[in-house]
mmCIF file of C-alpha atoms in Angstrom:
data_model
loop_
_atom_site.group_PDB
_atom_site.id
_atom_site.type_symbol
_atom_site.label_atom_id
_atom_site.label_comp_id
_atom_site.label_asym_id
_atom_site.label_seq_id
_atom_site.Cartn_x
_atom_site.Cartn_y
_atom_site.Cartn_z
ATOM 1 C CA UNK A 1 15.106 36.797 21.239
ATOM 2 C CA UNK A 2 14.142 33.323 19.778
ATOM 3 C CA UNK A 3 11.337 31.779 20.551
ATOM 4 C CA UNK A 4 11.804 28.093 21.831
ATOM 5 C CA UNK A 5 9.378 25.710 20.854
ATOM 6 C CA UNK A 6 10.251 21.947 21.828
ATOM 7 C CA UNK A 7 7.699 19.202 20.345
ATOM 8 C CA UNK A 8 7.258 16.483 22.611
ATOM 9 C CA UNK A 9 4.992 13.572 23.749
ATOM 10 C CA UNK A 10 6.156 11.395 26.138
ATOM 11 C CA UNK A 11 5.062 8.045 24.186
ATOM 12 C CA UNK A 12 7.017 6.894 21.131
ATOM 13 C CA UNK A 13 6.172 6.383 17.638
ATOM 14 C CA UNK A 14 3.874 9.329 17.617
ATOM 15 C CA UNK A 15 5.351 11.546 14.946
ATOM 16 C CA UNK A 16 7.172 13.884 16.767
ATOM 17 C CA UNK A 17 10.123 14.333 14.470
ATOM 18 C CA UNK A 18 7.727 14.432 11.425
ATOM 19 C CA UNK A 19 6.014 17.240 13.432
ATOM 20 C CA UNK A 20 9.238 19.041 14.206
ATOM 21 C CA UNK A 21 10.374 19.010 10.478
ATOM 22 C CA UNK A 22 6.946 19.851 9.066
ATOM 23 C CA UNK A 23 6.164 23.010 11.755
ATOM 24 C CA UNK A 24 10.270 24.135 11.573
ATOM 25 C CA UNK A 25 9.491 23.866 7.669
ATOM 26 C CA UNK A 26 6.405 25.727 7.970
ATOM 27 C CA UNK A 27 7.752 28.358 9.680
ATOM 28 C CA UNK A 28 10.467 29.254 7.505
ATOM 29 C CA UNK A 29 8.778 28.893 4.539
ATOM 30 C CA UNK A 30 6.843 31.931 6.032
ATOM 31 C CA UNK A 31 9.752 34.070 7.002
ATOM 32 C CA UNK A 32 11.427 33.379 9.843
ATOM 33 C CA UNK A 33 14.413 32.066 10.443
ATOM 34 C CA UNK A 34 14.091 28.979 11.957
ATOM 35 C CA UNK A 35 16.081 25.823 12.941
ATOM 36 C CA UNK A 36 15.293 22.628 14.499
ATOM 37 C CA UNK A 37 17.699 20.650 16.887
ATOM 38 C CA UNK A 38 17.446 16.820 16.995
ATOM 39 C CA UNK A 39 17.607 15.814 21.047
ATOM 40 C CA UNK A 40 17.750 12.487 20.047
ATOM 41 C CA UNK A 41 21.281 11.424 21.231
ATOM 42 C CA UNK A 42 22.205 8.053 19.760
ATOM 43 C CA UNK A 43 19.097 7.491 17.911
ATOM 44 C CA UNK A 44 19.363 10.347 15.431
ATOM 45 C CA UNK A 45 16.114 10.265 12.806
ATOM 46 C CA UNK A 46 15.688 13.951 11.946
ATOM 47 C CA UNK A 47 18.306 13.930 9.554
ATOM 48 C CA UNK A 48 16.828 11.661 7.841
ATOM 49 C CA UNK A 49 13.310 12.820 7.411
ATOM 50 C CA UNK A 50 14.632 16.394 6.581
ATOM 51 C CA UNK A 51 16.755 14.667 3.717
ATOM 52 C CA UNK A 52 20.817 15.951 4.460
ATOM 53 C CA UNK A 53 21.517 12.327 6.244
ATOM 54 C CA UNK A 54 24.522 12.500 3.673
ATOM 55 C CA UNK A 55 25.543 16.318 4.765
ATOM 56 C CA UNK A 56 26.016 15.429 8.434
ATOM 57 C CA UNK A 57 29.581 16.142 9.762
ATOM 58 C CA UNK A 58 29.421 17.546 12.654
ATOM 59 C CA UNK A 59 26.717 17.256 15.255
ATOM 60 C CA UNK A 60 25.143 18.906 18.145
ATOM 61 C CA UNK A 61 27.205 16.858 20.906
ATOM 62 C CA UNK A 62 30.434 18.703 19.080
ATOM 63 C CA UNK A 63 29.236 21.461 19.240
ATOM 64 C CA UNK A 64 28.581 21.632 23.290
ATOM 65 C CA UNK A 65 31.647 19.906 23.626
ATOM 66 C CA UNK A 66 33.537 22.446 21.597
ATOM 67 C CA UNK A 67 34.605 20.197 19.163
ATOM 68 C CA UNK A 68 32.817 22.168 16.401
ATOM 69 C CA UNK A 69 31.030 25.477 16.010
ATOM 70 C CA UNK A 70 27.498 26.052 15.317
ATOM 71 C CA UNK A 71 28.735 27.382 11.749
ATOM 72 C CA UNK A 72 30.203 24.073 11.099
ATOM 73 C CA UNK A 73 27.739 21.779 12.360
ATOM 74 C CA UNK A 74 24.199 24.066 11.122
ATOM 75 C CA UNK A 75 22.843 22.007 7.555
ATOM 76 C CA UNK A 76 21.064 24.403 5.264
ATOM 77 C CA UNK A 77 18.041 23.150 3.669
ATOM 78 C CA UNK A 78 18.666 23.118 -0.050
ATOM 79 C CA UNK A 79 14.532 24.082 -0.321
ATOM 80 C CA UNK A 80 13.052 26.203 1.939
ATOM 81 C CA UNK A 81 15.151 29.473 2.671
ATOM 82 C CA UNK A 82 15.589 30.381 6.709
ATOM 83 C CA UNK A 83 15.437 26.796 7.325
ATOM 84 C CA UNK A 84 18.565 24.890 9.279
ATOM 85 C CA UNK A 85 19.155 21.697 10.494
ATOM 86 C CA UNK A 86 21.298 20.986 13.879
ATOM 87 C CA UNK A 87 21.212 17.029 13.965
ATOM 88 C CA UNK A 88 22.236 14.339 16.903
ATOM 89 C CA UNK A 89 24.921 12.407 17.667
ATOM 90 C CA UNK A 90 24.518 8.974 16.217
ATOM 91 C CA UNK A 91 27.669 7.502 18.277
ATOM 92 C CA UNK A 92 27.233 9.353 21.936
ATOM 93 C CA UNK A 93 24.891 8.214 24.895
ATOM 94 C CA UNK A 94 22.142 10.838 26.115
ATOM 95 C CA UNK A 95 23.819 11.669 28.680
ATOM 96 C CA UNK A 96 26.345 13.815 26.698
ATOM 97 C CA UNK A 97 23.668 16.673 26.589
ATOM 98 C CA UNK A 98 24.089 19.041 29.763
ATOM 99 C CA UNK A 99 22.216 21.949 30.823
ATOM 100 C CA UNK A 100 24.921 24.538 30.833
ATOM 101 C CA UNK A 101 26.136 23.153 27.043
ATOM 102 C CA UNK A 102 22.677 23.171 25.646
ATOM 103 C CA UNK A 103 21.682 26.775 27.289
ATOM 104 C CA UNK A 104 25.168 28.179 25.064
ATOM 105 C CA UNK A 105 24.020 26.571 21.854
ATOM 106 C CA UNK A 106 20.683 28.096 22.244
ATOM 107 C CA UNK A 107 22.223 31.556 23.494
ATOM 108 C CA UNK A 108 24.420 31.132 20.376
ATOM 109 C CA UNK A 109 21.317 30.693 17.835
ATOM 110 C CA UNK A 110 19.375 33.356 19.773
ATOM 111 C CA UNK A 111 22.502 35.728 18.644
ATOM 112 C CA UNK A 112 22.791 34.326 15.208
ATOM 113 C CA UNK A 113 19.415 35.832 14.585
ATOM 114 C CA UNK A 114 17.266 32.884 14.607
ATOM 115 C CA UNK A 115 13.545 33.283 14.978
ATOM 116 C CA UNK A 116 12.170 30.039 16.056
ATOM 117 C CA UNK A 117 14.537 27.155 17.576
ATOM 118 C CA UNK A 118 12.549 23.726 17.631
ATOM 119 C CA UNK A 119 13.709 21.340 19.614
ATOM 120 C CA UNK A 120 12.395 17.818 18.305
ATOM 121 C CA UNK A 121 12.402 15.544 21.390
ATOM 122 C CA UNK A 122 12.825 11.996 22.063
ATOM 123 C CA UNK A 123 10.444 9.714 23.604
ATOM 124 C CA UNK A 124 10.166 8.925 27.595
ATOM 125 C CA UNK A 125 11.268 11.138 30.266
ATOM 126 C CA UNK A 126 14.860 10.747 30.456
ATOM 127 C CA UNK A 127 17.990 13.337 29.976
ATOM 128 C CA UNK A 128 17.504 14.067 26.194
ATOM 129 C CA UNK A 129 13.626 14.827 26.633
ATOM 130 C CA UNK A 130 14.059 16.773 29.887
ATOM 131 C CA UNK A 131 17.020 18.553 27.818
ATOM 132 C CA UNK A 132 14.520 19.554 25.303
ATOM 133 C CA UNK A 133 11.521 20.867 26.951
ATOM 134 C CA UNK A 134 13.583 23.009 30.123
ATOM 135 C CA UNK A 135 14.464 25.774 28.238
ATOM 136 C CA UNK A 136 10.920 26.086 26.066
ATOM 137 C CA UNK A 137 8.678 29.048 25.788
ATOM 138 C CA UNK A 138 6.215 27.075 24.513
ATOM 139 C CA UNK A 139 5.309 23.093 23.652
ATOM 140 C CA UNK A 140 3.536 21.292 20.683
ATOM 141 C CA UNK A 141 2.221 18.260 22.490
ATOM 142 C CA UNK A 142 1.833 15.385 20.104
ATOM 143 C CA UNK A 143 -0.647 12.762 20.661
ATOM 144 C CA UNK A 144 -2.342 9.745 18.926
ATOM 145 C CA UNK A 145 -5.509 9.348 19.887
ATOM 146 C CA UNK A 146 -5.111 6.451 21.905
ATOM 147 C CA UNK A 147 -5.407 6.005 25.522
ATOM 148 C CA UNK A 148 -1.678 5.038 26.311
ATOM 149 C CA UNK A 149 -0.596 8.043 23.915
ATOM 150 C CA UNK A 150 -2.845 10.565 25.756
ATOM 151 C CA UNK A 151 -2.145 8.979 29.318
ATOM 152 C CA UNK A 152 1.732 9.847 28.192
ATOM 153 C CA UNK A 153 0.748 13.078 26.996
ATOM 154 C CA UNK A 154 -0.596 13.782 30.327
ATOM 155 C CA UNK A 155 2.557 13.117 32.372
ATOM 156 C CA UNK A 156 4.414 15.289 30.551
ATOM 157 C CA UNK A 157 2.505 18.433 30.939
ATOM 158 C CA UNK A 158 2.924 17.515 34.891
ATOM 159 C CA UNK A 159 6.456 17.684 34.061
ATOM 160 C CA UNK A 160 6.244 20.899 32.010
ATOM 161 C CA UNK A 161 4.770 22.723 34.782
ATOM 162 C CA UNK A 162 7.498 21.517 37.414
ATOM 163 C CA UNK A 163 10.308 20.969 35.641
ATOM 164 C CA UNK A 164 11.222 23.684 33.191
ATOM 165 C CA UNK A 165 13.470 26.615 33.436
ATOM 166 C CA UNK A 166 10.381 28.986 33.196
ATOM 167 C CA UNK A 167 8.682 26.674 36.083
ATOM 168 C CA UNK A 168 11.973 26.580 38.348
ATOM 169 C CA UNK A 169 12.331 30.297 37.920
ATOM 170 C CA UNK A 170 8.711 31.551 38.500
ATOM 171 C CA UNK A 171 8.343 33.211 35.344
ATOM 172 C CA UNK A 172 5.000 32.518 33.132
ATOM 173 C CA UNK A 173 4.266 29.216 32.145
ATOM 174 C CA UNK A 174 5.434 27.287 28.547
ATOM 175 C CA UNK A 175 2.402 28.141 26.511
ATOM 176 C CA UNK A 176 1.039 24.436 25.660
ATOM 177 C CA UNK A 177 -0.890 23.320 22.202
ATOM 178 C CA UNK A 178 -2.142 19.710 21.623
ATOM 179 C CA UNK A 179 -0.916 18.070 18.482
ATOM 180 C CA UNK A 180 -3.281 15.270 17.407
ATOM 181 C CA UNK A 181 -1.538 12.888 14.820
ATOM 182 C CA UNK A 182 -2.813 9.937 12.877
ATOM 183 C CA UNK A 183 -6.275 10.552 13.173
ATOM 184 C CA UNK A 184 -8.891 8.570 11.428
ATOM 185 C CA UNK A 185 -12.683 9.293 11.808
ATOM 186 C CA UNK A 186 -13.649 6.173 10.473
ATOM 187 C CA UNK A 187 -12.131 4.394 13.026
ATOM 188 C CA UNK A 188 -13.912 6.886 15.482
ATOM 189 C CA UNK A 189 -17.288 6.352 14.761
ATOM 190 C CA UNK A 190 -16.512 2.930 14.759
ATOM 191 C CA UNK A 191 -15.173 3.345 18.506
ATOM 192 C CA UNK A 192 -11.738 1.717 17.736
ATOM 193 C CA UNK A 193 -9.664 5.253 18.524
ATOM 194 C CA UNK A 194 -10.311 8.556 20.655
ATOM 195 C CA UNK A 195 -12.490 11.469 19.399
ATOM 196 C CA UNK A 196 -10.782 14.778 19.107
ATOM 197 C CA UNK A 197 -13.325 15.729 22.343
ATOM 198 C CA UNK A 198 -12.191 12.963 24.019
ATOM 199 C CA UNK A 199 -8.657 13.971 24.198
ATOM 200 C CA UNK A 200 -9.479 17.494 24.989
ATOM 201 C CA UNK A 201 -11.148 16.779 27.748
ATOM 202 C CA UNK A 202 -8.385 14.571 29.162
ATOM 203 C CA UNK A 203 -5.300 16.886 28.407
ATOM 204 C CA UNK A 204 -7.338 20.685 28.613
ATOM 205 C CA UNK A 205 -4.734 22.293 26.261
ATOM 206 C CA UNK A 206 -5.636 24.431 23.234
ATOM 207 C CA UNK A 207 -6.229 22.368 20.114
ATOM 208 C CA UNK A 208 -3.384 23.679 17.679
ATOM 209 C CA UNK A 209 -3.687 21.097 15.051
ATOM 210 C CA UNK A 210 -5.453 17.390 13.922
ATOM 211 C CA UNK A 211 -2.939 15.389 11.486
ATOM 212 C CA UNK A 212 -5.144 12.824 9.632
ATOM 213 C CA UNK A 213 -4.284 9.279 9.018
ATOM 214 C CA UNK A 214 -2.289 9.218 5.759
ATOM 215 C CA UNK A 215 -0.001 7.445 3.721
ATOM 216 C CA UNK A 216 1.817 10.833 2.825
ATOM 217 C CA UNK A 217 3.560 11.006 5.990
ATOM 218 C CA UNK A 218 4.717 7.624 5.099
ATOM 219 C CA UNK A 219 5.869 8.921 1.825
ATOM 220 C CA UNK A 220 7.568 11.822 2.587
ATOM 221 C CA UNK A 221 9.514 10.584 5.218
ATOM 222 C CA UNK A 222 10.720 7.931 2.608
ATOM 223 C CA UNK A 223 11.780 10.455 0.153
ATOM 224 C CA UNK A 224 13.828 13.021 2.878
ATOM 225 C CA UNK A 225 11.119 15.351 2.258
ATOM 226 C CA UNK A 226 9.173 17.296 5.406
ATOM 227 C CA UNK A 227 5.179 16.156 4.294
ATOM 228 C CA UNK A 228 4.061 19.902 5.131
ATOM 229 C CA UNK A 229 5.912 20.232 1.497
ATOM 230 C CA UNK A 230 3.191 18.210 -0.109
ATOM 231 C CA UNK A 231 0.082 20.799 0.057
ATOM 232 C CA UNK A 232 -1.471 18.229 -2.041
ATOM 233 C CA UNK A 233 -2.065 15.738 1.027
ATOM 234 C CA UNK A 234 -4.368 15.755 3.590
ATOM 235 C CA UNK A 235 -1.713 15.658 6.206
ATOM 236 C CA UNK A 236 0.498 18.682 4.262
ATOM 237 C CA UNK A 237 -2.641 20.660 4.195
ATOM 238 C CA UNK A 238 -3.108 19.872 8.167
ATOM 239 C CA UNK A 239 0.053 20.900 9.222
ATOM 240 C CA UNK A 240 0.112 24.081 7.295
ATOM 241 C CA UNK A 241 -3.107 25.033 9.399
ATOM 242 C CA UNK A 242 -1.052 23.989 12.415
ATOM 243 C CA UNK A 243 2.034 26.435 11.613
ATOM 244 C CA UNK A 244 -0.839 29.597 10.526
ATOM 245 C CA UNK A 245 -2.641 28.544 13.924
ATOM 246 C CA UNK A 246 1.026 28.933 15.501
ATOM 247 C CA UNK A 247 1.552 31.916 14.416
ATOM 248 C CA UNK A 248 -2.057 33.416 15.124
ATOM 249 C CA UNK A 249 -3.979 33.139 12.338
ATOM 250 C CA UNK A 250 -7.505 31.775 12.904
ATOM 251 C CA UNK A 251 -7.973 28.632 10.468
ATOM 252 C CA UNK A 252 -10.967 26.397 10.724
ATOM 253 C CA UNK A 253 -10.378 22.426 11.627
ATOM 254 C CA UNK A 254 -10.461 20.318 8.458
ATOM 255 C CA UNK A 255 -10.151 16.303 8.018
ATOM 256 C CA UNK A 256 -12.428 15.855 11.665
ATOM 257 C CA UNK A 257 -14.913 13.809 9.724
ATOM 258 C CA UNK A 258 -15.424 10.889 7.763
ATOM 259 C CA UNK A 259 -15.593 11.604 3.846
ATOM 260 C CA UNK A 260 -18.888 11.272 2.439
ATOM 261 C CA UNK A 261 -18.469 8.449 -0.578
ATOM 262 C CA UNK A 262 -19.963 9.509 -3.878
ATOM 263 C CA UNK A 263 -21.964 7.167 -5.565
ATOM 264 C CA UNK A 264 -19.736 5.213 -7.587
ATOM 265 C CA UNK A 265 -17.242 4.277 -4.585
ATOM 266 C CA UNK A 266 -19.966 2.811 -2.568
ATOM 267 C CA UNK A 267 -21.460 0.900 -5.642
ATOM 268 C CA UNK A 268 -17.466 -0.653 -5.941
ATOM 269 C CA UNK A 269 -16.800 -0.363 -2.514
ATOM 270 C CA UNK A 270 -13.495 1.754 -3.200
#
């Protein structure tokens, strides 16, 4: 069976779909077959980051609506083998996704052999987020650390413990792992942002993985390409320990502190 592993947040604008495409990428790059499904009705981004914008024909919404199968719709990446795209409509309302049409696309993948099905959510609380987390064995909570962010954070673990399939049915709850994105020590020991404690504390989930502050992201998502794909970067490097930490492996937490300045930068104040 395929494990179902929907990245969400609650709050906007905190990298969810740039987590989705870097951990999907991850993942296949070590194996397993893996694709990620844009719940994003209307408001489609995934494509775009993942770099087949101009390969889209069909979408999901045709697909639970029978007006394409997954065969048709699935976009290969052209880099990382395993790896498959299912993107959003761009042209329907939310409210086109329904439980009983999602539950037979992911019955579908589940039979097509796939290992991991991410399910990149949208922001708030509404149908297309709900969509995304019911059916989830487990959840990659993505935070900034930010009050608002974390306060967000918080509401929707309340809502992953009441309102999933695995909640409504009794069964043992989504396993849950906290996501920090955009961190900055600097700013921390400066008091402008959160500390990685601080969030802990608040949201009591397992730390899976701490996402510095970094122009990559930026980058990448400019050029179509997932920034996990750039082991050069901080941020590639971060979410590669993310995906190993996923998938068991014990990897210690890099990027948590401020960067000591050699001599030279702090005579030129680079």
């Amino acid at each position: 069976m395929a494990r179902i592993i929907v990245v969400t947040s609650g709050k906007g604008g905190v990298g969810k779909t740039t987590s989705s495409a870097a951990i999907s990428t991850g993942l296949a790059q070590r194996g397993n077959k893996t694709v990620v499904i844009d719940f994003d009705v209307g408001l489609r981004n995934l494509d775009l980051i993942m770099g087949c914008e101009r390969r889209v024909v069909y979408d999901f919404v045709n697909v639970i609506n029978d007006e394409a199968n997954l065969n048709q719709a699935l976009i290969k990446d052209k880099r990382v083998e395993n790896l498959f795209i299912l993107p959003a409509s761009q042209t329907r309302d939310k409210d086109a996704l329904n439980r009983e049409g999602v539950e037979r696309v992911i019955t579908k993948l589940s039979e097509m052999g796939f290992d991991y099905i991410v399910c990149d959510s949208p922001a708030g609380i509404e149908t297309g987020a709900l969509m995304a987390l019911y059916f989830a064995d487990e959840a990659i909570v993505t935070t900034n650390p930010e009050v608002s962010s974390v306060r967000d954070s918080d509401r929707i673990l309340g809502i992953l413990a009441s309102k999933s399939r695995r909640a409504e049915l009794g069964l043992e709850p989504i396993k849950e792992h906290l996501l920090l994105t955009r961190y900055a020590p600097t700013r921390v020991n400066k008091g402008d942002m959160l500390s990685v404690e601080d969030v802990q504390e608040i949201l009591a989930i397992p730390l899976l993985g701490v996402i510095p502050e970094s122009s990559s992201v930026l980058r990448a998502s400019n050029a179509g390409e997932p920034v996990i794909l750039d082991g050069e970067s901080d941020a590639g490097q971060a979410y590669d320990d993310a995906v190993a930490r996923l998938l068991g492996e014990k990897r210690e937490f890099r990027f948590l502190t401020e960067e000591k300045k050699g001599f030279l930068s702090r005579l030129f104040g680079s």
